[in-house]
PDB file of C-alpha atoms and ligand atoms in Angstrom:
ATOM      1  CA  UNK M  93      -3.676  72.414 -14.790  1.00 78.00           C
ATOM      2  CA  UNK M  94      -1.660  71.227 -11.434  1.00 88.00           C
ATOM      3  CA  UNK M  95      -0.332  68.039 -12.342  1.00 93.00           C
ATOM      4  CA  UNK M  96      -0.138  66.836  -9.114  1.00 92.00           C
ATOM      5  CA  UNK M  97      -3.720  66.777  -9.142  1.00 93.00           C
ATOM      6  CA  UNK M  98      -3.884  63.856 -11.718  1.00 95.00           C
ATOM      7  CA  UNK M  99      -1.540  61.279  -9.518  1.00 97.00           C
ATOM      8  CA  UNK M 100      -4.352  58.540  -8.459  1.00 94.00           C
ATOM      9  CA  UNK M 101      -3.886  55.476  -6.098  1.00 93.00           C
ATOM     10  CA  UNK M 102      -3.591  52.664  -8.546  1.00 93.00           C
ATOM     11  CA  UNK M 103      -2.344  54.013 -12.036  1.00 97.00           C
ATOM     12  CA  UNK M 104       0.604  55.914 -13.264  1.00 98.00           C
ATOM     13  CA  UNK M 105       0.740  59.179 -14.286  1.00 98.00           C
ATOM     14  CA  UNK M 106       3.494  59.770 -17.217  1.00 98.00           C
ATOM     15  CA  UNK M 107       3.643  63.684 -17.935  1.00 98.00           C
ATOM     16  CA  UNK M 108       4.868  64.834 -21.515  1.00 98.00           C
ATOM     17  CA  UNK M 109       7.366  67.870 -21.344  1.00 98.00           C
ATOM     18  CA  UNK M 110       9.118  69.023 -24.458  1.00 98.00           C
ATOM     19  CA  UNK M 111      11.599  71.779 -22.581  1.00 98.00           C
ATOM     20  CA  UNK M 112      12.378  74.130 -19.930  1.00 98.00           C
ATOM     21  CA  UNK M 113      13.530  77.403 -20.707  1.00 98.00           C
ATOM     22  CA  UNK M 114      14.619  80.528 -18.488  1.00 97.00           C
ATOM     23  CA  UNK M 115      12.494  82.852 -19.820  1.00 94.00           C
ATOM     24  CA  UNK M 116       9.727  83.047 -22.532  1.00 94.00           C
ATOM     25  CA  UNK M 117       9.786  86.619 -23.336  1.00 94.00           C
ATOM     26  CA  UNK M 118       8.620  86.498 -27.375  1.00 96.00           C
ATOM     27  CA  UNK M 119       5.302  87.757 -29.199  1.00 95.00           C
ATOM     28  CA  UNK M 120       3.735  84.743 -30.460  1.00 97.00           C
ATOM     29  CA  UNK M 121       6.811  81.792 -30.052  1.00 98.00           C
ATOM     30  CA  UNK M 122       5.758  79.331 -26.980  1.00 98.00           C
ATOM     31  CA  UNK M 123       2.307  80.345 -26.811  1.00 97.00           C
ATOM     32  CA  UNK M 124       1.402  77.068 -26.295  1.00 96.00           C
ATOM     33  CA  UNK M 125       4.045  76.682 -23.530  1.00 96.00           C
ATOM     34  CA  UNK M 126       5.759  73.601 -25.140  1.00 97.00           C
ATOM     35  CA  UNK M 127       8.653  74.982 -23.058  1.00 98.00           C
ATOM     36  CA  UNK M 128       7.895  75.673 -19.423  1.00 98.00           C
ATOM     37  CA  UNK M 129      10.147  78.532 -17.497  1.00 97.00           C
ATOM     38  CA  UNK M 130      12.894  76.544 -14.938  1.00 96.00           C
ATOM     39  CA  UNK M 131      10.412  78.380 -12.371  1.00 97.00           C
ATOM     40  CA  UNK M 132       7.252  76.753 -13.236  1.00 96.00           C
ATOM     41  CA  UNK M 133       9.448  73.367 -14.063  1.00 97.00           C
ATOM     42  CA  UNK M 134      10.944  73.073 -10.529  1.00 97.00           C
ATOM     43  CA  UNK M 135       7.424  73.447  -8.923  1.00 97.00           C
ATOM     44  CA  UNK M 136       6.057  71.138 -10.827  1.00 97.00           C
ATOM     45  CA  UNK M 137       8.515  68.827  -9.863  1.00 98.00           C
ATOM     46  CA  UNK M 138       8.047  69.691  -5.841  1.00 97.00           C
ATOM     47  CA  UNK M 139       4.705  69.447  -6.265  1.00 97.00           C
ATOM     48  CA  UNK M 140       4.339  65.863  -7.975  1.00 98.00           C
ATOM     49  CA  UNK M 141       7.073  64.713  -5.085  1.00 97.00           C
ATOM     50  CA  UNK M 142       4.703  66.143  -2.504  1.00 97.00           C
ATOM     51  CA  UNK M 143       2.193  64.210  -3.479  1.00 97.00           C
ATOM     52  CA  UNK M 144       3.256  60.750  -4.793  1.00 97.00           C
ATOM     53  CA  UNK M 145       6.251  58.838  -5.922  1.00 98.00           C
ATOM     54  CA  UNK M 146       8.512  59.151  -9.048  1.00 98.00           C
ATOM     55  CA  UNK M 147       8.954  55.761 -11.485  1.00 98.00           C
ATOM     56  CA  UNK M 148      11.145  55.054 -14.632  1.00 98.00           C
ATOM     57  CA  UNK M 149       9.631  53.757 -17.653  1.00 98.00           C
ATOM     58  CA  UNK M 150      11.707  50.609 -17.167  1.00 97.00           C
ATOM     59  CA  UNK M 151      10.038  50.272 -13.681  1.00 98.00           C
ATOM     60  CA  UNK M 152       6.572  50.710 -15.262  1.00 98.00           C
ATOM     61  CA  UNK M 153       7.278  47.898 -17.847  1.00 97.00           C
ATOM     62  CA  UNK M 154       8.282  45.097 -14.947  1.00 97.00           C
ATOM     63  CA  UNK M 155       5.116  46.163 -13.016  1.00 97.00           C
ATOM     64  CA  UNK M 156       2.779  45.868 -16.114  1.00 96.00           C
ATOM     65  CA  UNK M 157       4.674  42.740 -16.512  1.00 95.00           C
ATOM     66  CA  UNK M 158       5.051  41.214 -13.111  1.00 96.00           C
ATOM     67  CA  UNK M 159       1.310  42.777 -11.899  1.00 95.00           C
ATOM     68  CA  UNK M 160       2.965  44.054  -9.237  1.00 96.00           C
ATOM     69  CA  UNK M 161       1.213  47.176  -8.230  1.00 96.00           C
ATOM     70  CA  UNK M 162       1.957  50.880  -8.789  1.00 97.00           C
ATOM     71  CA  UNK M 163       3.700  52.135  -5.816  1.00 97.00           C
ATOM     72  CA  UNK M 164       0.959  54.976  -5.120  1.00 95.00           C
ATOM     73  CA  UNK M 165      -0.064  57.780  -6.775  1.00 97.00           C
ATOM     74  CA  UNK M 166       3.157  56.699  -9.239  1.00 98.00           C
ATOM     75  CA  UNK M 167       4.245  59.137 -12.086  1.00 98.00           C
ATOM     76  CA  UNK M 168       7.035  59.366 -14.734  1.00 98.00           C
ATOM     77  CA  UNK M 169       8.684  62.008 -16.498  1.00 98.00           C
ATOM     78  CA  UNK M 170       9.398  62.326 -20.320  1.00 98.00           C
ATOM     79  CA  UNK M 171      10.576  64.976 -23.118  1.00 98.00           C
ATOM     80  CA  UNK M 172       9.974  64.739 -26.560  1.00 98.00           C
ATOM     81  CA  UNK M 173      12.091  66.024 -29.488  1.00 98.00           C
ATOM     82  CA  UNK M 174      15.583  66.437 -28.223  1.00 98.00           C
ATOM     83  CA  UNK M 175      15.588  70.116 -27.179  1.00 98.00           C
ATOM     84  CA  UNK M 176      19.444  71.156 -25.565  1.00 98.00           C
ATOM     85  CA  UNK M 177      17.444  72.926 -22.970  1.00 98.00           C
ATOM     86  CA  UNK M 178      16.565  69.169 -21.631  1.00 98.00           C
ATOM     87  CA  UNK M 179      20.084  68.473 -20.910  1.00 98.00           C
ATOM     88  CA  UNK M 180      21.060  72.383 -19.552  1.00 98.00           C
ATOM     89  CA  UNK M 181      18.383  72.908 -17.401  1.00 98.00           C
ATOM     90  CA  UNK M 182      15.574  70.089 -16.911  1.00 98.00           C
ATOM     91  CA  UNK M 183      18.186  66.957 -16.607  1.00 98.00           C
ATOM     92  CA  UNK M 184      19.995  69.050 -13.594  1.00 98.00           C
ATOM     93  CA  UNK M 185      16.888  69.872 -11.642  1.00 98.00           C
ATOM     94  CA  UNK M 186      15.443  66.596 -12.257  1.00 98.00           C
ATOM     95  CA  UNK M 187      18.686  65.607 -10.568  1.00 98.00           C
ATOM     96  CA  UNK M 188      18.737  67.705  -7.721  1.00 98.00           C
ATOM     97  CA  UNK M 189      15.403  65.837  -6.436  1.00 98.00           C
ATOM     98  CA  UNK M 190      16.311  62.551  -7.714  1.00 98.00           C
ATOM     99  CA  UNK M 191      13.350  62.044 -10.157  1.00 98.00           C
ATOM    100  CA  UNK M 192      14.317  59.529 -12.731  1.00 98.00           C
ATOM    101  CA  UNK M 193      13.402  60.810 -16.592  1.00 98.00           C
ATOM    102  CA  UNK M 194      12.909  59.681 -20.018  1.00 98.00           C
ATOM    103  CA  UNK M 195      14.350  61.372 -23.304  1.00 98.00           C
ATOM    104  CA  UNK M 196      12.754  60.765 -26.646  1.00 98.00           C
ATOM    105  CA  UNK M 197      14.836  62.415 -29.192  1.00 98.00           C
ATOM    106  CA  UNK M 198      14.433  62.414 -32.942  1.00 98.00           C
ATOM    107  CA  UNK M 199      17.573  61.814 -35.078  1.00 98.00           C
ATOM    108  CA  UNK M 200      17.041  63.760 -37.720  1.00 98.00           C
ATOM    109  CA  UNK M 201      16.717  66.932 -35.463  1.00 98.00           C
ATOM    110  CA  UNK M 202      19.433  65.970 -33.650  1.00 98.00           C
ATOM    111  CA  UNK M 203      22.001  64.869 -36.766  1.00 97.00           C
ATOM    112  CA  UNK M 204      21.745  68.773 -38.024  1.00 97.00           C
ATOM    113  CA  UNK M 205      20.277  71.000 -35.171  1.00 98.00           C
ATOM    114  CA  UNK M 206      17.110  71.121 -37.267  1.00 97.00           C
ATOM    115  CA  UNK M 207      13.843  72.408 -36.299  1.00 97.00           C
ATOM    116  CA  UNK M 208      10.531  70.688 -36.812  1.00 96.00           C
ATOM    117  CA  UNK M 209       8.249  72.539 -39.605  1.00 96.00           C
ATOM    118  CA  UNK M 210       6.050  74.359 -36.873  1.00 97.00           C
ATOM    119  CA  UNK M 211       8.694  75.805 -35.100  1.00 97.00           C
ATOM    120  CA  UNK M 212       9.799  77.501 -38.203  1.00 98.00           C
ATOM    121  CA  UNK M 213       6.298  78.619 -38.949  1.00 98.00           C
ATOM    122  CA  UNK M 214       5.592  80.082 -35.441  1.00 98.00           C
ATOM    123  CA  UNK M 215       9.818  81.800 -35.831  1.00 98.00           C
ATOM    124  CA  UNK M 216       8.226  82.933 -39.578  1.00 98.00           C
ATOM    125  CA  UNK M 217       5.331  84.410 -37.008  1.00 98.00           C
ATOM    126  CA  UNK M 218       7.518  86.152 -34.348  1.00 97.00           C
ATOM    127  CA  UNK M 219       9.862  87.646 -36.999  1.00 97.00           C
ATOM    128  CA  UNK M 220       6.952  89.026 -39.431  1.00 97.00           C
ATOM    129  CA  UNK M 221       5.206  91.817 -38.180  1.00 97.00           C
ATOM    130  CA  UNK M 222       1.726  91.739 -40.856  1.00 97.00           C
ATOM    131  CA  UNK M 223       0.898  90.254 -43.993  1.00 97.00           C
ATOM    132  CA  UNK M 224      -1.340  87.594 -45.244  1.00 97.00           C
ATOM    133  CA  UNK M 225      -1.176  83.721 -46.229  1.00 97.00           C
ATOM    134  CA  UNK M 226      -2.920  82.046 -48.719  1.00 97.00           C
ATOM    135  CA  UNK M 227      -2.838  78.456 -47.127  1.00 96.00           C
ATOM    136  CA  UNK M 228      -4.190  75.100 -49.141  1.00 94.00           C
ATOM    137  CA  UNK M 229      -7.145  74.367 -47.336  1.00 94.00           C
ATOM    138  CA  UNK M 230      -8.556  78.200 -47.097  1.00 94.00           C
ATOM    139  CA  UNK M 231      -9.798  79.540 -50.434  1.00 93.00           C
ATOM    140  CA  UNK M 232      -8.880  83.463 -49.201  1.00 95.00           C
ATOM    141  CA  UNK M 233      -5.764  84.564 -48.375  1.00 96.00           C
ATOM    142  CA  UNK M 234      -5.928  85.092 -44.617  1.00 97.00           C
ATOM    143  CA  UNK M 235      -4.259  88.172 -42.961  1.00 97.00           C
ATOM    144  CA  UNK M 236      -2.089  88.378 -39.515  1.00 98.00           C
ATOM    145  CA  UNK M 237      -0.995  91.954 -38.151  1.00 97.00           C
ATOM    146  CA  UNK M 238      -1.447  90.922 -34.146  1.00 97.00           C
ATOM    147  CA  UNK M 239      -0.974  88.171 -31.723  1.00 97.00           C
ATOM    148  CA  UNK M 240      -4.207  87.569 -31.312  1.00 98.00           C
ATOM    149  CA  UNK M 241      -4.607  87.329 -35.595  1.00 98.00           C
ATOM    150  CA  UNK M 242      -0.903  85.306 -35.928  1.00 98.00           C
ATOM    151  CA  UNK M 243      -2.121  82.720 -33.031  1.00 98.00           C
ATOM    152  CA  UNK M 244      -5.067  81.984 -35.055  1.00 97.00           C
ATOM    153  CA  UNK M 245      -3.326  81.206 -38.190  1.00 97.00           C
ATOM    154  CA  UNK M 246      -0.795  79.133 -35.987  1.00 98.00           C
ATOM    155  CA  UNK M 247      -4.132  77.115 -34.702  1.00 97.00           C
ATOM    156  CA  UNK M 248      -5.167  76.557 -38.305  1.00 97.00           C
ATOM    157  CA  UNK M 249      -2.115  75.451 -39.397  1.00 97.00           C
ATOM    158  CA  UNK M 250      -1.503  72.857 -36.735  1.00 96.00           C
ATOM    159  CA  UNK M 251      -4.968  71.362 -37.190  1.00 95.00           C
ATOM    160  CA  UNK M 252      -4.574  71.168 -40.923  1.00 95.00           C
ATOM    161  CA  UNK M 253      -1.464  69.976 -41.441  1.00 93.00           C
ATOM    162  CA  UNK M 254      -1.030  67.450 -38.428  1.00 91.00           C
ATOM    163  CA  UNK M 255      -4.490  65.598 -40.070  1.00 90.00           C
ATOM    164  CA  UNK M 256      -4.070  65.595 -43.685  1.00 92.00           C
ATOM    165  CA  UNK M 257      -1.358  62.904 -44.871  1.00 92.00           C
ATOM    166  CA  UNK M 258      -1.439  64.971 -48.313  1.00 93.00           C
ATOM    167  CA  UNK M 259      -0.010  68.090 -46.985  1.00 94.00           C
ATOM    168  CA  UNK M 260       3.791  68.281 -47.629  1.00 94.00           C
ATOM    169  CA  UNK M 261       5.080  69.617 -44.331  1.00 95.00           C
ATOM    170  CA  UNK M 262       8.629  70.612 -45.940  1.00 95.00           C
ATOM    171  CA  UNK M 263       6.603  72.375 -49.021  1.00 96.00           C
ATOM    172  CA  UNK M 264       4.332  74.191 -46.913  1.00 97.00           C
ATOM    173  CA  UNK M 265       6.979  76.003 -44.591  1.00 98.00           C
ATOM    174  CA  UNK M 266       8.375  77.274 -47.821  1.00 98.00           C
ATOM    175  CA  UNK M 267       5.744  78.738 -49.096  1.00 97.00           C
ATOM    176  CA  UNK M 268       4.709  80.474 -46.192  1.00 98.00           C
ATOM    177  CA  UNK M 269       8.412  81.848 -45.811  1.00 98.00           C
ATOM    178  CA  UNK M 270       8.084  82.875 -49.333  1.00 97.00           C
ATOM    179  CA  UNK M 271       5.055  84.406 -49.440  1.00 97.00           C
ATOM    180  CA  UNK M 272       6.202  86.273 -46.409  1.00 97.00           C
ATOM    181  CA  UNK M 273       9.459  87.386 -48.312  1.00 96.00           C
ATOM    182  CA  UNK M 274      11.974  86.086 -45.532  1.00 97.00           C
ATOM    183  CA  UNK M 275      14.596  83.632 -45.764  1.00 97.00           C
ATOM    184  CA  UNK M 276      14.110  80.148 -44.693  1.00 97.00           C
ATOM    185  CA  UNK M 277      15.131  78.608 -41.266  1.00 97.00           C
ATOM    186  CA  UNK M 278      16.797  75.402 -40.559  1.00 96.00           C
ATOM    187  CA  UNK M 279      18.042  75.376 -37.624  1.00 96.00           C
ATOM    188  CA  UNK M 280      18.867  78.113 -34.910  1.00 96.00           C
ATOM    189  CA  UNK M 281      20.617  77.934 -31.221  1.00 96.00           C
ATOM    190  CA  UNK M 282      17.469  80.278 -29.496  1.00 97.00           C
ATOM    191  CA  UNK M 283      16.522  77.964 -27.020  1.00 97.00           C
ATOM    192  CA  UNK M 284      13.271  77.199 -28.279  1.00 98.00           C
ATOM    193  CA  UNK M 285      15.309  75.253 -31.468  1.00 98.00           C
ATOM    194  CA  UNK M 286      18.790  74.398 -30.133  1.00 98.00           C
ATOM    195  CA  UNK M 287      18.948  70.678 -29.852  1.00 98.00           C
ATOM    196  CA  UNK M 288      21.015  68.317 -27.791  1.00 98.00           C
ATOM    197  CA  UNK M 289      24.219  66.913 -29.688  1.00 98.00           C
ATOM    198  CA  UNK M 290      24.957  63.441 -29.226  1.00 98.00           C
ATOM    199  CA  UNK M 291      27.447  63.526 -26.953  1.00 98.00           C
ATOM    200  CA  UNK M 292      24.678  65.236 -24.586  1.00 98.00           C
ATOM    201  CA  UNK M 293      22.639  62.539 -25.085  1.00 98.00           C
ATOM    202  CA  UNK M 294      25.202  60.005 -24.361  1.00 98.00           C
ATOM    203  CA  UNK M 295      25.626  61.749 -21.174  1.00 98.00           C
ATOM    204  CA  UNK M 296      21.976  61.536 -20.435  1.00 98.00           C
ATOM    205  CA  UNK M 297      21.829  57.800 -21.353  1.00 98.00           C
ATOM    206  CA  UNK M 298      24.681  57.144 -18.856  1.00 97.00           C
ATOM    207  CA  UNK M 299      23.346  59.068 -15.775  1.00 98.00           C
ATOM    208  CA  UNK M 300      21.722  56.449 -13.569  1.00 97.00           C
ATOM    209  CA  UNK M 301      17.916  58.346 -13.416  1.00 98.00           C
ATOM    210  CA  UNK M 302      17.982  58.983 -17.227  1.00 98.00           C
ATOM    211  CA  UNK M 303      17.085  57.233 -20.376  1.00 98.00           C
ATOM    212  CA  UNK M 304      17.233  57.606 -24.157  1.00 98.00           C
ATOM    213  CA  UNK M 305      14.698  56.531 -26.703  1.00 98.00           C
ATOM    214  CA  UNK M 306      13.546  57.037 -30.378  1.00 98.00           C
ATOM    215  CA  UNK M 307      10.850  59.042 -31.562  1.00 98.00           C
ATOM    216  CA  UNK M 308      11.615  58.954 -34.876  1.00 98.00           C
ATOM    217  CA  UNK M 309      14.278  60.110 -37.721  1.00 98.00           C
ATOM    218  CA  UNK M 310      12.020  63.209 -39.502  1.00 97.00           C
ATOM    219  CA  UNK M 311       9.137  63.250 -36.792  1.00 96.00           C
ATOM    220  CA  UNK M 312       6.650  62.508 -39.604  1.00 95.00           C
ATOM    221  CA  UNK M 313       3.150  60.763 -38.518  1.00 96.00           C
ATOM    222  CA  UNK M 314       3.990  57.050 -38.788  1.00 97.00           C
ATOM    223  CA  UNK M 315       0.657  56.010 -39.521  1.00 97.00           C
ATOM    224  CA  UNK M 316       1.273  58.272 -42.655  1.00 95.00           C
ATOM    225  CA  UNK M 317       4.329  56.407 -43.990  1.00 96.00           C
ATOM    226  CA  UNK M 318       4.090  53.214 -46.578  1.00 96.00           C
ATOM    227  CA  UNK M 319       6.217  50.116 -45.149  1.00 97.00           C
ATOM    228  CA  UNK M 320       9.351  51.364 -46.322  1.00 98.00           C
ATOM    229  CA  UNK M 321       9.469  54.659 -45.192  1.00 97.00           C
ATOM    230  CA  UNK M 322       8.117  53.254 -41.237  1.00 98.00           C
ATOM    231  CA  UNK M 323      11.210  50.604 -41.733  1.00 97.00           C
ATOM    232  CA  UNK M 324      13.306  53.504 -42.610  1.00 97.00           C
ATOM    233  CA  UNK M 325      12.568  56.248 -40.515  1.00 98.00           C
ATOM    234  CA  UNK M 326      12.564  54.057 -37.123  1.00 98.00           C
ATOM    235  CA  UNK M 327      15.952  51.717 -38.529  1.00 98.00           C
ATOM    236  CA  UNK M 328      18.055  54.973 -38.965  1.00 98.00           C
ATOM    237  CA  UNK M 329      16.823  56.430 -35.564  1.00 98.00           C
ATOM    238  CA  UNK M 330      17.614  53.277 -33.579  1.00 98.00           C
ATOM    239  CA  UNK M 331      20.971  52.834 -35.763  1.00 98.00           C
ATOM    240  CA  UNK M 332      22.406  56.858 -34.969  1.00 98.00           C
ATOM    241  CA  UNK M 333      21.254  56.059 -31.451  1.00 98.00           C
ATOM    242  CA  UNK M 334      23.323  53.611 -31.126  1.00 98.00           C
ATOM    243  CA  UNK M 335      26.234  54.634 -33.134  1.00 98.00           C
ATOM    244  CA  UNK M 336      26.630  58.149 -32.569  1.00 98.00           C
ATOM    245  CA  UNK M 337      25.511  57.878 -28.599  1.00 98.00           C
ATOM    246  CA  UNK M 338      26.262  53.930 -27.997  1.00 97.00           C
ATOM    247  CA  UNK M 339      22.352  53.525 -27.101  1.00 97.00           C
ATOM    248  CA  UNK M 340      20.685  50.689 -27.319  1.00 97.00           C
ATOM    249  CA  UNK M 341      17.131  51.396 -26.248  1.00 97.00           C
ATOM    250  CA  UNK M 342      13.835  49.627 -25.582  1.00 97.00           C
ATOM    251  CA  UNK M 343      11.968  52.821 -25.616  1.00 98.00           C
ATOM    252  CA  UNK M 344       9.750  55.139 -28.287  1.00 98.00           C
ATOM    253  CA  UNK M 345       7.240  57.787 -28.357  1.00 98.00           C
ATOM    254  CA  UNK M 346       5.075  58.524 -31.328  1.00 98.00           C
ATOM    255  CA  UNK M 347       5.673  61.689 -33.317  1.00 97.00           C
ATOM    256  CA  UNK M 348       2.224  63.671 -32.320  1.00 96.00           C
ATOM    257  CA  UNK M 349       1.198  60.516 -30.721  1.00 96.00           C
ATOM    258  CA  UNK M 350      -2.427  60.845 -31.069  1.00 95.00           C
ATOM    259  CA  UNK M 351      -4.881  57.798 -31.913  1.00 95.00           C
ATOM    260  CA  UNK M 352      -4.495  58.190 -35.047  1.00 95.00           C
ATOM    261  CA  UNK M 353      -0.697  58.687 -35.635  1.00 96.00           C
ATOM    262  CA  UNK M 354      -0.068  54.743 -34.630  1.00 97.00           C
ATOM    263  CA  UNK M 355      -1.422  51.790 -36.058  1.00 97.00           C
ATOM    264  CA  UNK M 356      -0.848  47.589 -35.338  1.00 97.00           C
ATOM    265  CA  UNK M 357       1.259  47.478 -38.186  1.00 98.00           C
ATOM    266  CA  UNK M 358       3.967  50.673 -36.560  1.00 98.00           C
ATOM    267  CA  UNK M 359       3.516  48.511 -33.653  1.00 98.00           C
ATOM    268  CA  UNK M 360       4.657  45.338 -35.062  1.00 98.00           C
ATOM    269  CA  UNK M 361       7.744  47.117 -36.701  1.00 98.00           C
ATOM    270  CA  UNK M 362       9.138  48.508 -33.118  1.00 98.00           C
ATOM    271  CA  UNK M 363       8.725  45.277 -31.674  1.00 98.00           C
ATOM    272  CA  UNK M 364      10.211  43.716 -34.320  1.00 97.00           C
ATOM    273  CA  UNK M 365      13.428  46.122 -33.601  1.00 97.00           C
ATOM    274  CA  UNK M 366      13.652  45.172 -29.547  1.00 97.00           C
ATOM    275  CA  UNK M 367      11.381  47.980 -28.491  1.00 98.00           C
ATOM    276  CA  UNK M 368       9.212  47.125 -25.545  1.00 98.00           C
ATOM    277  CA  UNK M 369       7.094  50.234 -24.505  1.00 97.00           C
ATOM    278  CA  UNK M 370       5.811  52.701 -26.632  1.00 98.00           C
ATOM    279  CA  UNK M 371       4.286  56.327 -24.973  1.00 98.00           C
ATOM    280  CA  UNK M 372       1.746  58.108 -26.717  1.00 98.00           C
ATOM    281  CA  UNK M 373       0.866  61.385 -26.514  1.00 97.00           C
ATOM    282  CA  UNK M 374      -3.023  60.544 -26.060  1.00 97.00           C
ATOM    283  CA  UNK M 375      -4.412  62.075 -22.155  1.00 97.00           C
ATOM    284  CA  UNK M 376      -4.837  59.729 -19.607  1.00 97.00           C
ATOM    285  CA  UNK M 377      -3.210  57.375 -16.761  1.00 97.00           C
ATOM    286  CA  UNK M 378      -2.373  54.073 -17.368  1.00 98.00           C
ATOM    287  CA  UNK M 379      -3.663  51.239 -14.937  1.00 96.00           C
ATOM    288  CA  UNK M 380      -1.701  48.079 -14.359  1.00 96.00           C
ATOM    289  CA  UNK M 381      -3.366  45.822 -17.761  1.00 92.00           C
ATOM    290  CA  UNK M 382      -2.574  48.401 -20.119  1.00 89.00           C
ATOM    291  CA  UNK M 383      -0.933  47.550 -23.316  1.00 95.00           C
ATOM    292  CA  UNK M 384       2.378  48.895 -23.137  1.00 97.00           C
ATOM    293  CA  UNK M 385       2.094  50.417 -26.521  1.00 98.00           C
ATOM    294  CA  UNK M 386      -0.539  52.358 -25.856  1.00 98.00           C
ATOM    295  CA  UNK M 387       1.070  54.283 -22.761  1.00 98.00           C
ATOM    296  CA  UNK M 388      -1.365  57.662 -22.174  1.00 98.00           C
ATOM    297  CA  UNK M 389       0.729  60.764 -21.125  1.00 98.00           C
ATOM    298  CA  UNK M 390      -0.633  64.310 -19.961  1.00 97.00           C
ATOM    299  CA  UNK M 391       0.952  66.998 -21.671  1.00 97.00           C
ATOM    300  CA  UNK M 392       2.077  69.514 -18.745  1.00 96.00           C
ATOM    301  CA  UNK M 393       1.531  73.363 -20.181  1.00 90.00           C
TER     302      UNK M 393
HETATM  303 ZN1   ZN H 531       7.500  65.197 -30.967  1.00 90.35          ZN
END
């Protein structure tokens, strides 16, 4: 996918990244390309400045307001999660060409360097050479001895587990680990895991193309969560943003972000706590009328 091919006259393109790495050298880890290589990042980049004109999130939010049009062929730029490689090597080359950026970082990951429960499954992958899984929704135990066998299992996994509300992520990572006889993961600095601290983030916040926003304290699907749990999971994100970095933000992004991950009621709780705009991780361009909770991204891999 070129993603300067999706710019169009009278919408806005806002592209979903999640990092930038300098090389992606493993068996089975980033085969989805959540991480891009600084290579493949920076041409992006030329490319969607060859061919329209960069907008902040802020900027799209007074044009949805105002009706002011798009300038054209608009587009933004956002990561998701909090990854350090967003601050070591995306946030300088988004510098270098002046292209203003959005951060959506989850507090929980960034509190203890923690990884979300599929990157531990795919490290439980990359660091297991064969065996075999018996998972909740398969009644066999399923074997993986290749990439091609592991990548399948990885598919499964994602599909099951980001659908079913019943599925304890934290319960299923360590049964996999133990059924697989290694140790369990929490965090690591490979930079697939490493995540910003907040002092990064700070930084980030401050720099005039760059801003901060939630996406969440665990990452869990906040359609999934009872009313206490939604109050709680955004409140403590929005609170450590603002005391640990001094951020007070207007901005979120779904965890997973698909249709069904948001509902009126998640809505009514961010705008409830001063948030404004809300990007989802559902494919599309946004024209001028859209509801500015219901922001469509493209995910660039
Ligand atoms: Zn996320």
């Amino acid at each position: 996918m070129i993603p300067a091919d999706r710019l169009a006259e009278h919408e806005v393109a806002i592209f979903l990244f999640h990092g930038v790495v300098e090389k992606s050298d493993y068996e089975v880890r980033n085969y989805t390309r959540k991480h891009l290589t600084h290579d493949l990042f920076r041409r992006v980049v030329e490319q969607l400045l060859a061919a329209g004109e960069p907008i902040s999130l802020s900027q799209i939010v007074e044009h949805c307001r105002s009706g002011e049009p798009f300038p054209p062929r608009a587009f933004a730029v956002t990561f998701d999660d909090g990854f350090e490689n967003n601050y070591s090597i995306a946030a300088p080359i988004l510098s270098d060409y002046g292209v203003p950026a959005s951060f959506f970082v989850t507090s929980g990951f960034i509190e203890h360097n923690s990884m979300s429960w599929i990157d531990r499954i795919e490290y439980f992958m990359e660091q297991t050479p064969r065996g075999a899984l018996c998972l909740p929704w398969a009644e066999k135990a399923q074997r993986f001895d290749d990439r091609e066998t592991k990548i399948a299992l990885l598919e499964q996994v994602r599909f099951h587990a980001k659908r079913d509300p019943t599925i304890d992520l934290e319960a299923l990572v360590s049964d996999i680990f133990s059924q697989g006889g290694l140790n369990e993961i929490e965090c690591n600095d490979d930079p697939l895991d490493r995540k910003m601290s907040w002092d990064q983030i700070g930084e980030l916040a401050r720099h005039d193309l760059f801003a901060v926003g939630g996406h969440g304290h665990t990452h869990r699907i906040m359609s999934f969560l009872d009313d206490d749990d939604l109050e709680t999971e955004i409140s403590i994100c929005l609170r450590l943003l603002e005391q640990k970095a001094g951020i007070s933000t207007q901005h979120y992004s779904y965890p997973e972000g698909l249709a069904y991950c948001y509902t009126d009621r998640v809505i009514d709780v961010l705008r409830d706590r001063g948030i404004v705009c809300c990007s989802t991780a559902q494919e599309g361009t946004n024209r001028l009328n859209e509801s500015l909770f219901e922001l469509r991204r493209i995910a660039v891999v």
